[in-house]
Amino acid sequence: MGKKTNKLPREKKQKKRYISVATKWLSLVALTITVSFLVFSVVIYFLISNQLMGQEQKITRNTVDLVSKNLSTIDKELTVTNVVTTFSPATKAKIEGTARSEVSSGEKEDEMFSDSSFSSLTRPDLAMMVFNRKHEVVFATRTIDDEYNFLEKEKTSLETKKGKTHLTISQAIVSDKTGKVTGYVVVQNQMNDYNAVLSQLRNWMFGIALVAILLTILISYAIVRSILRPIKLMSKVAKEVDDAPEATDRIPELNTNDELSDLTTTFNQMLDRMQGYIDQQKRFVEDVSHELRTPVAVIEGHLNLLQRWGKDDPQVLDESINASVQEISRMKHLIQEMLDLTRAEQIEILYPDEVTKVNSVVEQVVENLQLVHPDFKIKLDNDLKTDTLVKIYRNHLEQILIILLDNAIKYSTDRKEVIVSVSSDLLEFHMSVQDFGEGISSKEVDKIFSRFYRVDKARTREKGGNGLGLPIAKKLIESYNGTIAVESVEGSGSQFKITFPMYFEQI
Ligand code: ADP
């Protein structure tokens, strides 16, 4: 029992988890889109933020420089009075009691920072403070919340509080005259525009990414579904045919005119063909068993007869032995024909490069059959040029001609004459075998090339036919890219016509 429990996890591990193609595809698409969008967004975000930050730093730096340049004219330590009078010449004039008209004729003489360079200080997000050497505030446009631990010679700091970034620059003010530190200036930029733009950018990017990913997943899902539908159907039909090979289920035709519709058609054709082979095989086995049953039954009957009385009756003994020998030779013939038929299926593999000079083969076969059937007149009508070459194995050409001549003789009636004609044109070799015998009715003529088909079973059996001669001939001819056709009139005779492509020697 312990062993069993030990085995379980390993077995579980070996069995791979089933993940549908749709899941795999969608995960891949979502991941690709997310990563690409993330990289793209980060790059854009940093480019924009760097650009904006550069601008803000420039403004802040300029303000610090301007203030410190103005205040560097003061020699002593910075005080409220000397700082204010520096920034506002009008105040200075008032303190010194100078006439209004003498100081300035402009309208803004009372305003602080009348220098247009100070315009940045009017920005609501910019604060400026001036300190004396003891770090006491002597001037401020707005208050800076931070601790004043930044009062050094020069310092730039960037801080983020509650998602908002602000920039602070502090600098010591040095008197132009004495070269001594008289105080400090601190400018803090809350960077409202910068923070607002970046926050908007982040929101937009997040929103667009979300919509893009959702949309891609939806579209991909629709595409994957439409691709998977016929594949799922295919798998279902394949399973059904696997369970029951005779099942007639097929995949419904797709009219999409693409690889999938091609695959569906090929798959259906493959199933048709496979079932065709199965049927053919089944029929063949049935036919063979049926064909063998008669001779076996005849032999069995004779042996029973011999067992009961025949042993002592020389006449019965003689008759039974003769009949059995005849049936056995018929069986031998049948087995040979079945073998020939099976071999004819593999011609392309067994004899790929055989070429035959047809003249001599035809002459020889006609001569031999004439010798065997002296009561027949077998005429050869030869229109061939010497050395006509056809791509066929010599024995197979002989076999085809023998099958046709044999039939012509077998099914001849009063007129014992057979005409064999051979000729050729530029592309083809033609051969025909004509008899003047019983002929074949138009109803039967299409069936005579089917295995074991005989027009008149009983009579053909008398003549030793198994209904395999023509199927063997047809298979052989087609294996060498030839054709066979028949013209027949019942009661008047038949003509079998064969063609093969001519063979041209390569120079
Ligand atoms: P078999 O061995 O019975 O002759 P084949 O396949 O050669 O088998 O021929 C099939 C059937 O076609 C024959 O049984 C016969 O009825 C018919 N047939 C073939 N050749 C001829 C012919 N020359 N004249 C009339 N009938 C023919």
Coordinates of C-alpha atoms and ligand atoms in Angstrom, one line a residue:
M1 CA 0.0 0.0 0.0
G2 CA 2.9 2.2 0.9
K3 CA 4.4 1.6 -2.5
K4 CA 1.2 2.7 -4.2
T5 CA 1.0 6.0 -2.4
N6 CA 4.7 6.6 -3.2
K7 CA 4.0 6.2 -6.9
L8 CA 1.1 8.5 -7.1
P9 CA 2.8 11.9 -7.1
R10 CA 5.3 10.8 -9.7
E11 CA 2.5 9.6 -12.0
K12 CA 0.8 12.9 -11.5
K13 CA 4.0 14.8 -12.4
Q14 CA 4.5 12.9 -15.6
K15 CA 1.0 13.7 -16.9
K16 CA 1.3 17.1 -18.5
R17 CA -1.4 19.7 -17.5
Y18 CA -3.9 20.3 -20.3
I19 CA -3.8 24.0 -21.3
S20 CA -6.0 25.1 -24.1
V21 CA -4.5 26.8 -27.1
A22 CA -6.8 29.8 -26.5
T23 CA -5.4 30.3 -22.9
K24 CA -1.8 30.0 -24.1
W25 CA -2.4 32.4 -27.0
L26 CA -4.3 35.0 -24.9
S27 CA -1.7 34.9 -22.1
L28 CA 1.1 35.4 -24.7
V29 CA -0.8 38.3 -26.3
A30 CA -1.6 40.0 -23.0
L31 CA 1.9 39.6 -21.8
T32 CA 3.4 41.0 -25.0
I33 CA 1.1 44.0 -25.1
T34 CA 1.6 44.8 -21.4
V35 CA 5.4 44.6 -21.6
S36 CA 5.6 46.6 -24.8
F37 CA 3.2 49.2 -23.5
L38 CA 5.1 49.4 -20.2
V39 CA 8.4 49.9 -21.9
F40 CA 6.9 52.5 -24.2
S41 CA 5.2 54.4 -21.4
V42 CA 8.3 54.4 -19.1
V43 CA 10.4 55.9 -22.0
I44 CA 7.8 58.5 -22.8
Y45 CA 7.2 59.4 -19.2
F46 CA 10.9 59.9 -18.5
L47 CA 11.5 61.9 -21.6
I48 CA 8.6 64.3 -20.8
S49 CA 9.5 64.5 -17.1
N50 CA 13.1 65.2 -17.9
Q51 CA 12.1 67.9 -20.3
L52 CA 9.8 69.6 -17.8
M53 CA 12.2 69.2 -14.9
G54 CA 14.9 70.9 -17.0
Q55 CA 12.6 73.9 -17.5
E56 CA 11.7 74.2 -13.8
Q57 CA 15.3 73.9 -12.8
K58 CA 16.3 76.6 -15.2
I59 CA 13.6 79.0 -13.9
T60 CA 14.5 78.3 -10.2
R61 CA 18.2 78.6 -10.9
N62 CA 17.7 81.9 -12.8
T63 CA 15.7 83.4 -9.9
V64 CA 18.3 82.4 -7.3
D65 CA 21.1 83.9 -9.5
L66 CA 19.1 87.1 -10.0
V67 CA 18.3 87.6 -6.3
S68 CA 21.9 86.8 -5.3
K69 CA 23.3 89.2 -8.0
N70 CA 21.1 92.0 -6.6
L71 CA 21.9 91.4 -3.0
S72 CA 25.6 91.0 -3.6
T73 CA 25.7 94.8 -3.9
I74 CA 25.1 95.0 -0.1
D75 CA 28.5 95.0 1.8
K76 CA 27.1 94.4 5.3
E77 CA 25.2 91.6 6.8
L78 CA 21.7 91.4 5.3
T79 CA 18.9 93.1 7.2
V80 CA 15.2 93.7 6.5
T81 CA 16.0 97.3 5.5
N82 CA 18.9 96.8 3.1
V83 CA 17.2 93.9 1.4
V84 CA 13.9 95.7 0.9
T85 CA 15.6 98.8 -0.3
T86 CA 17.6 96.8 -2.8
F87 CA 14.5 95.1 -4.2
S88 CA 12.4 98.3 -4.2
P89 CA 14.2 101.5 -5.2
A90 CA 11.0 103.5 -4.4
T91 CA 11.2 102.4 -0.7
K92 CA 14.8 103.4 -0.7
A93 CA 13.9 106.8 -1.9
K94 CA 11.2 107.2 0.7
I95 CA 13.6 106.2 3.5
E96 CA 16.3 108.6 2.2
G97 CA 13.6 111.4 1.7
T98 CA 14.4 111.8 -2.0
A99 CA 11.8 113.6 -4.2
R100 CA 9.5 111.3 -6.0
S101 CA 10.1 112.8 -9.3
E102 CA 13.8 112.5 -8.9
V103 CA 13.7 108.8 -8.3
S104 CA 11.6 107.6 -11.2
S105 CA 9.1 108.8 -13.6
G106 CA 7.6 105.4 -14.2
E107 CA 4.2 104.2 -12.9
K108 CA 5.6 101.2 -11.0
E109 CA 8.0 103.1 -8.8
D110 CA 6.2 101.9 -5.7
E111 CA 6.3 98.2 -6.6
M112 CA 8.8 95.7 -5.4
F113 CA 10.8 93.8 -8.1
S114 CA 10.2 96.4 -10.7
D115 CA 12.9 94.6 -12.7
S116 CA 11.1 92.4 -15.2
S117 CA 13.6 89.7 -14.6
F118 CA 11.9 89.0 -11.3
S119 CA 8.6 88.1 -12.9
S120 CA 9.1 84.5 -12.0
L121 CA 8.6 85.5 -8.3
T122 CA 5.0 86.3 -9.1
R123 CA 4.3 82.6 -9.8
P124 CA 2.1 81.2 -7.1
D125 CA 4.2 78.0 -6.8
L126 CA 7.5 79.9 -6.4
A127 CA 8.6 81.1 -2.9
M128 CA 11.8 83.1 -2.1
M129 CA 13.3 83.8 1.3
V130 CA 16.3 85.7 2.3
F131 CA 18.2 84.9 5.6
N132 CA 20.9 86.8 7.4
R133 CA 24.1 85.1 8.6
K134 CA 22.4 83.9 11.8
H135 CA 19.8 82.1 9.7
E136 CA 17.1 84.6 10.6
V137 CA 14.5 85.5 8.0
V138 CA 15.0 89.0 6.7
F139 CA 12.7 88.8 3.7
A140 CA 10.1 86.3 2.3
T141 CA 7.7 86.4 -0.7
R142 CA 6.0 83.2 0.7
T143 CA 7.0 81.0 3.6
I144 CA 8.9 77.8 2.9
D145 CA 7.7 75.0 5.1
D146 CA 10.9 73.0 5.2
E147 CA 13.5 73.2 8.0
Y148 CA 16.2 75.7 7.1
N149 CA 18.9 73.1 7.3
F150 CA 19.9 73.8 3.8
L151 CA 21.6 77.1 4.4
E152 CA 24.9 76.2 3.0
K153 CA 27.1 77.8 0.4
E154 CA 25.1 76.1 -2.4
K155 CA 22.6 73.3 -2.4
T156 CA 19.9 71.9 -4.8
S157 CA 17.4 69.4 -3.4
L158 CA 14.5 67.6 -4.9
E159 CA 11.9 66.2 -2.6
T160 CA 8.6 64.4 -3.1
K161 CA 5.8 64.7 -0.6
K162 CA 2.4 63.1 -1.1
G163 CA 3.2 62.4 -4.8
K164 CA 4.2 66.0 -5.4
T165 CA 7.8 66.9 -6.2
H166 CA 9.3 70.3 -5.3
L167 CA 12.7 71.7 -6.0
T168 CA 14.7 73.9 -3.5
I169 CA 17.8 75.8 -4.3
S170 CA 19.7 77.6 -1.6
Q171 CA 22.8 79.7 -2.1
A172 CA 25.0 82.0 0.1
I173 CA 25.1 85.7 -0.8
V174 CA 28.6 87.0 -1.1
S175 CA 29.3 90.8 -1.1
D176 CA 30.9 92.0 -4.3
K177 CA 33.1 94.4 -2.3
T178 CA 34.2 92.5 0.7
G179 CA 33.9 88.9 -0.7
K180 CA 32.2 87.9 2.6
V181 CA 29.0 85.9 3.1
T182 CA 26.3 88.4 4.0
G183 CA 23.3 86.0 4.1
Y184 CA 21.5 83.3 2.2
V185 CA 18.8 83.1 -0.4
V186 CA 16.4 80.1 -0.7
V187 CA 14.1 79.6 -3.7
Q188 CA 11.5 76.8 -3.5
N189 CA 9.6 75.8 -6.6
Q190 CA 6.4 73.7 -5.9
M191 CA 6.4 72.9 -9.7
N192 CA 2.5 72.9 -9.9
D193 CA 2.5 72.5 -13.7
Y194 CA 5.2 69.8 -13.7
N195 CA 3.2 67.8 -11.0
A196 CA -0.1 68.3 -12.8
V197 CA 1.2 67.3 -16.2
L198 CA 2.9 64.2 -14.9
S199 CA 0.0 63.1 -12.8
Q200 CA -2.3 63.5 -15.9
L201 CA 0.2 61.6 -18.0
R202 CA 0.3 58.7 -15.5
N203 CA -3.6 58.6 -15.5
W204 CA -3.8 58.6 -19.2
M205 CA -1.1 56.0 -19.6
F206 CA -2.8 53.7 -17.1
G207 CA -6.2 54.2 -18.8
I208 CA -4.9 53.6 -22.3
A209 CA -2.9 50.6 -21.2
L210 CA -6.0 49.1 -19.6
V211 CA -8.2 49.7 -22.6
A212 CA -5.5 48.5 -25.1
I213 CA -5.0 45.3 -23.1
L214 CA -8.7 44.6 -22.7
L215 CA -9.4 45.3 -26.4
T216 CA -6.5 43.1 -27.6
I217 CA -7.6 40.3 -25.3
L218 CA -11.1 40.6 -26.7
I219 CA -10.1 40.7 -30.3
S220 CA -7.6 37.8 -29.8
Y221 CA -10.2 35.8 -28.1
A222 CA -12.6 36.2 -31.0
I223 CA -9.9 35.3 -33.5
V224 CA -8.7 32.3 -31.5
R225 CA -12.2 31.0 -31.1
S226 CA -12.9 31.2 -34.9
I227 CA -9.6 29.3 -35.5
L228 CA -10.2 26.7 -32.9
R229 CA -13.8 26.0 -33.8
P230 CA -13.0 23.9 -36.9
I231 CA -10.1 22.3 -35.1
K232 CA -12.3 21.3 -32.2
L233 CA -14.8 19.9 -34.8
M234 CA -12.0 18.0 -36.5
S235 CA -10.9 16.5 -33.2
K236 CA -14.6 15.5 -32.4
V237 CA -15.1 13.9 -35.8
A238 CA -11.7 12.1 -35.6
K239 CA -12.7 10.7 -32.1
E240 CA -16.1 9.5 -33.5
V241 CA -14.4 7.8 -36.4
D242 CA -11.8 6.3 -34.1
D243 CA -14.6 4.8 -32.0
A244 CA -16.6 3.6 -34.9
P245 CA -14.6 3.4 -38.2
E246 CA -17.8 3.1 -40.3
A247 CA -19.2 6.4 -38.9
T248 CA -20.2 8.8 -41.6
D249 CA -19.6 12.0 -39.6
R250 CA -17.7 14.7 -41.5
I251 CA -16.7 18.2 -40.7
P252 CA -19.1 20.8 -42.2
E253 CA -17.5 22.6 -45.1
L254 CA -16.0 26.0 -44.1
N255 CA -16.4 28.7 -46.7
T256 CA -13.5 30.8 -45.4
N257 CA -11.2 30.0 -48.3
D258 CA -8.1 29.7 -46.2
E259 CA -5.7 27.1 -44.7
L260 CA -8.4 26.0 -42.4
S261 CA -10.9 25.3 -45.1
D262 CA -8.2 23.4 -47.0
L263 CA -7.4 21.4 -43.9
T264 CA -11.1 20.6 -43.4
T265 CA -11.5 19.4 -47.1
T266 CA -8.3 17.3 -46.9
F267 CA -9.4 15.8 -43.6
N268 CA -12.8 14.8 -44.9
Q269 CA -11.1 13.4 -48.1
M270 CA -8.7 11.4 -45.9
L271 CA -11.6 10.0 -43.9
D272 CA -13.5 9.0 -47.1
R273 CA -10.4 7.4 -48.5
M274 CA -9.6 5.6 -45.3
Q275 CA -13.1 4.2 -45.1
G276 CA -12.9 3.3 -48.8
Y277 CA -9.7 1.2 -48.0
I278 CA -11.4 -0.4 -45.0
D279 CA -14.5 -1.3 -47.1
Q280 CA -12.3 -2.6 -50.0
Q281 CA -10.2 -4.7 -47.6
K282 CA -13.4 -6.1 -46.0
R283 CA -14.9 -6.9 -49.4
F284 CA -11.7 -8.5 -50.6
V285 CA -11.5 -10.8 -47.6
E286 CA -15.2 -11.7 -48.0
D287 CA -14.8 -12.3 -51.7
V288 CA -11.7 -14.5 -51.2
S289 CA -13.4 -16.5 -48.5
H290 CA -16.4 -16.9 -50.8
E291 CA -14.2 -18.0 -53.8
L292 CA -12.3 -20.5 -51.7
R293 CA -15.4 -21.9 -50.2
T294 CA -16.5 -23.6 -53.5
P295 CA -13.3 -25.6 -54.3
V296 CA -12.9 -26.5 -50.6
A297 CA -16.5 -27.7 -50.5
V298 CA -16.0 -29.8 -53.7
I299 CA -12.8 -31.4 -52.4
E300 CA -14.5 -32.1 -49.0
G301 CA -17.5 -33.7 -50.8
H302 CA -15.2 -36.0 -52.8
L303 CA -13.1 -36.9 -49.8
N304 CA -16.3 -37.9 -47.9
L305 CA -17.4 -39.9 -50.9
L306 CA -14.1 -41.7 -50.9
Q307 CA -14.2 -42.3 -47.2
R308 CA -17.6 -43.9 -47.3
W309 CA -17.5 -46.1 -50.4
G310 CA -15.0 -44.8 -52.9
K311 CA -12.0 -46.7 -51.5
D312 CA -13.2 -50.0 -53.0
D313 CA -14.8 -48.6 -56.1
P314 CA -12.0 -47.8 -58.7
Q315 CA -14.4 -45.6 -60.8
V316 CA -15.4 -43.4 -57.9
L317 CA -11.8 -43.3 -56.7
D318 CA -10.6 -42.2 -60.1
E319 CA -13.4 -39.6 -60.6
S320 CA -13.0 -38.1 -57.1
I321 CA -9.2 -37.9 -57.3
N322 CA -9.5 -36.2 -60.7
A323 CA -12.1 -33.7 -59.5
S324 CA -10.0 -32.9 -56.4
V325 CA -6.8 -32.4 -58.4
Q326 CA -8.8 -30.0 -60.7
E327 CA -10.2 -28.0 -57.8
I328 CA -6.7 -27.8 -56.1
S329 CA -5.2 -26.5 -59.3
R330 CA -8.0 -23.9 -59.5
M331 CA -7.2 -22.9 -55.9
K332 CA -3.6 -22.6 -56.8
H333 CA -4.4 -20.4 -59.8
L334 CA -6.7 -18.3 -57.6
I335 CA -4.0 -17.8 -55.0
Q336 CA -1.5 -16.9 -57.7
E337 CA -3.9 -14.3 -59.1
M338 CA -4.5 -12.8 -55.7
L339 CA -0.7 -12.6 -55.2
D340 CA -0.4 -10.9 -58.6
L341 CA -3.0 -8.4 -57.7
T342 CA -1.3 -7.5 -54.4
R343 CA 2.1 -7.2 -56.2
A344 CA 0.5 -5.0 -58.9
E345 CA -0.2 -2.4 -56.1
Q346 CA 3.5 -2.0 -55.5
I347 CA 4.8 -1.6 -59.1
E348 CA 6.2 1.9 -58.6
I349 CA 8.4 0.7 -55.7
L350 CA 9.5 -2.7 -57.2
Y351 CA 10.2 -1.8 -60.8
P352 CA 10.9 1.9 -61.1
D353 CA 13.4 1.9 -64.0
E354 CA 12.3 -1.0 -66.3
V355 CA 12.1 -0.3 -70.0
T356 CA 11.0 -2.9 -72.6
K357 CA 11.3 -3.2 -76.4
V358 CA 7.6 -4.0 -77.1
N359 CA 7.9 -5.6 -80.6
S360 CA 9.6 -8.8 -79.6
V361 CA 7.4 -9.3 -76.5
V362 CA 4.2 -9.0 -78.5
E363 CA 5.4 -11.3 -81.2
Q364 CA 6.6 -13.9 -78.7
V365 CA 3.3 -13.9 -76.7
V366 CA 1.2 -14.2 -79.9
E367 CA 3.4 -17.0 -81.2
N368 CA 3.2 -18.9 -77.9
L369 CA -0.6 -18.6 -77.5
Q370 CA -1.0 -19.7 -81.1
L371 CA 1.0 -22.8 -80.3
V372 CA -1.2 -23.6 -77.3
H373 CA -4.5 -22.9 -79.2
P374 CA -3.9 -24.3 -82.7
D375 CA -7.7 -24.2 -83.4
F376 CA -7.6 -20.4 -83.1
K377 CA -6.4 -17.9 -85.7
I378 CA -4.4 -15.3 -83.7
K379 CA -3.5 -12.5 -86.1
L380 CA -0.8 -9.9 -85.3
D381 CA -1.3 -6.5 -87.0
N382 CA 2.1 -4.8 -86.3
D383 CA 2.5 -1.2 -87.3
L384 CA 5.4 -0.5 -85.0
K385 CA 8.7 0.8 -85.9
T386 CA 11.6 -1.3 -84.7
D387 CA 12.8 -0.7 -81.1
T388 CA 9.6 0.9 -79.7
L389 CA 10.4 1.5 -76.1
V390 CA 7.8 1.6 -73.3
K391 CA 8.6 2.1 -69.6
I392 CA 7.3 -1.2 -68.3
Y393 CA 8.7 -4.4 -66.9
R394 CA 8.8 -7.1 -69.7
N395 CA 7.0 -9.8 -67.6
H396 CA 4.2 -7.3 -66.8
L397 CA 3.6 -6.5 -70.5
E398 CA 3.5 -10.3 -71.2
Q399 CA 1.1 -10.8 -68.3
I400 CA -1.3 -8.1 -69.6
L401 CA -1.3 -9.5 -73.1
I402 CA -1.8 -13.0 -71.9
I403 CA -4.8 -12.0 -69.7
L404 CA -6.5 -10.3 -72.7
L405 CA -5.7 -13.0 -75.2
D406 CA -6.8 -15.7 -72.7
N407 CA -10.2 -13.9 -72.2
A408 CA -10.6 -13.4 -76.0
I409 CA -10.1 -17.1 -76.5
K410 CA -12.2 -18.1 -73.5
Y411 CA -15.2 -15.9 -74.5
S412 CA -15.1 -16.6 -78.3
T413 CA -17.9 -18.6 -79.8
D414 CA -18.1 -19.8 -83.4
R415 CA -15.6 -17.5 -85.0
K416 CA -12.3 -18.6 -83.6
E417 CA -10.3 -15.5 -84.5
V418 CA -8.4 -13.0 -82.5
I419 CA -6.7 -9.8 -83.8
V420 CA -3.8 -8.2 -81.9
S421 CA -2.9 -4.7 -83.2
V422 CA 0.1 -2.7 -82.1
S423 CA 1.0 0.8 -83.3
S424 CA 2.6 4.0 -82.0
D425 CA 2.5 7.7 -82.5
L426 CA 4.7 10.4 -81.3
L427 CA 3.6 10.2 -77.7
E428 CA 1.8 6.8 -77.2
F429 CA 2.1 3.1 -77.8
H430 CA -1.3 1.5 -78.7
M431 CA -2.3 -2.1 -78.4
S432 CA -5.6 -3.7 -78.9
V433 CA -7.0 -7.2 -78.6
Q434 CA -10.2 -7.9 -80.6
D435 CA -12.4 -11.0 -80.6
F436 CA -15.6 -12.0 -82.3
G437 CA -17.1 -13.9 -79.3
E438 CA -20.0 -13.4 -77.0
G439 CA -19.3 -9.8 -76.1
I440 CA -20.4 -7.9 -73.0
S441 CA -23.7 -6.0 -72.5
S442 CA -23.5 -2.3 -72.0
K443 CA -24.9 -2.9 -68.5
E444 CA -22.0 -5.1 -67.5
V445 CA -19.2 -3.4 -69.3
D446 CA -18.3 -1.0 -66.5
K447 CA -18.2 -3.8 -63.9
I448 CA -15.8 -6.2 -65.5
F449 CA -12.7 -4.5 -64.0
S450 CA -14.0 -5.0 -60.5
R451 CA -12.5 -7.8 -58.4
F452 CA -14.1 -11.2 -58.7
Y453 CA -16.8 -9.9 -61.1
R454 CA -17.9 -12.3 -63.7
V455 CA -20.8 -11.8 -66.1
D456 CA -22.0 -15.3 -65.8
K457 CA -20.5 -16.9 -62.7
A458 CA -21.4 -20.5 -63.3
R459 CA -20.2 -20.6 -66.9
T460 CA -17.1 -18.6 -66.2
R461 CA -16.2 -21.1 -63.4
E462 CA -16.4 -23.9 -66.0
K463 CA -13.9 -22.0 -68.0
G464 CA -11.6 -21.5 -65.0
G465 CA -12.2 -17.8 -64.5
N466 CA -11.9 -16.1 -61.1
G467 CA -12.8 -12.6 -62.1
L468 CA -9.3 -11.3 -61.2
G469 CA -7.7 -11.2 -64.7
L470 CA -9.0 -7.8 -65.8
P471 CA -8.5 -6.1 -62.3
I472 CA -4.8 -7.3 -62.4
A473 CA -4.4 -6.0 -66.0
K474 CA -5.9 -2.7 -65.1
K475 CA -3.8 -2.2 -62.0
L476 CA -0.6 -3.1 -63.9
I477 CA -1.5 -0.7 -66.8
E478 CA -2.3 2.2 -64.5
S479 CA 0.8 1.6 -62.5
Y480 CA 2.8 2.4 -65.6
N481 CA 0.6 5.4 -66.4
G482 CA -1.3 3.6 -69.1
T483 CA -5.0 3.4 -69.9
I484 CA -7.4 0.5 -70.7
A485 CA -10.8 0.8 -72.4
V486 CA -13.3 -1.7 -73.8
E487 CA -15.7 -1.6 -76.7
S488 CA -18.1 -4.5 -76.9
V489 CA -21.3 -5.5 -78.6
E490 CA -23.2 -8.4 -77.0
G491 CA -23.2 -11.3 -79.4
S492 CA -20.6 -9.7 -81.8
G493 CA -17.4 -9.5 -79.8
S494 CA -15.2 -7.2 -77.8
Q495 CA -12.1 -5.0 -78.3
F496 CA -9.8 -4.0 -75.4
K497 CA -7.7 -1.0 -76.2
I498 CA -4.5 -0.1 -74.2
T499 CA -2.2 2.8 -74.4
F500 CA 1.2 3.5 -72.7
P501 CA 3.3 6.7 -72.9
M502 CA 6.3 6.3 -75.2
Y503 CA 9.7 6.2 -73.5
F504 CA 12.5 8.4 -74.9
E505 CA 16.0 7.6 -74.1
Q506 CA 17.8 10.5 -72.4
I507 CA 20.9 11.6 -74.3
Ligands
ADP1 P1 -12.1 -14.1 -65.6 O1 -10.9 -14.8 -65.0 O2 -13.4 -14.6 -65.1 O3 -12.1 -14.1 -67.1 P2 -11.6 -11.3 -65.8 O4 -11.4 -10.3 -64.8 O5 -10.6 -11.5 -66.8 O6 -12.0 -12.7 -65.1 O7 -13.0 -11.0 -66.6 C1 -14.1 -10.6 -65.9 C2 -15.4 -10.9 -66.7 O8 -15.5 -10.1 -67.9 C3 -15.4 -12.3 -67.2 O9 -15.9 -13.2 -66.3 C4 -16.2 -12.2 -68.4 O10 -17.6 -12.3 -68.1 C5 -16.0 -10.8 -68.9 N1 -15.0 -10.7 -70.0 C6 -13.7 -10.5 -70.0 N2 -13.2 -10.5 -71.2 C7 -14.2 -10.8 -72.1 C8 -14.2 -10.9 -73.5 N3 -13.1 -10.8 -74.3 N4 -15.4 -11.2 -74.1 C9 -16.5 -11.3 -73.3 N5 -16.5 -11.2 -72.0 C10 -15.4 -10.9 -71.4

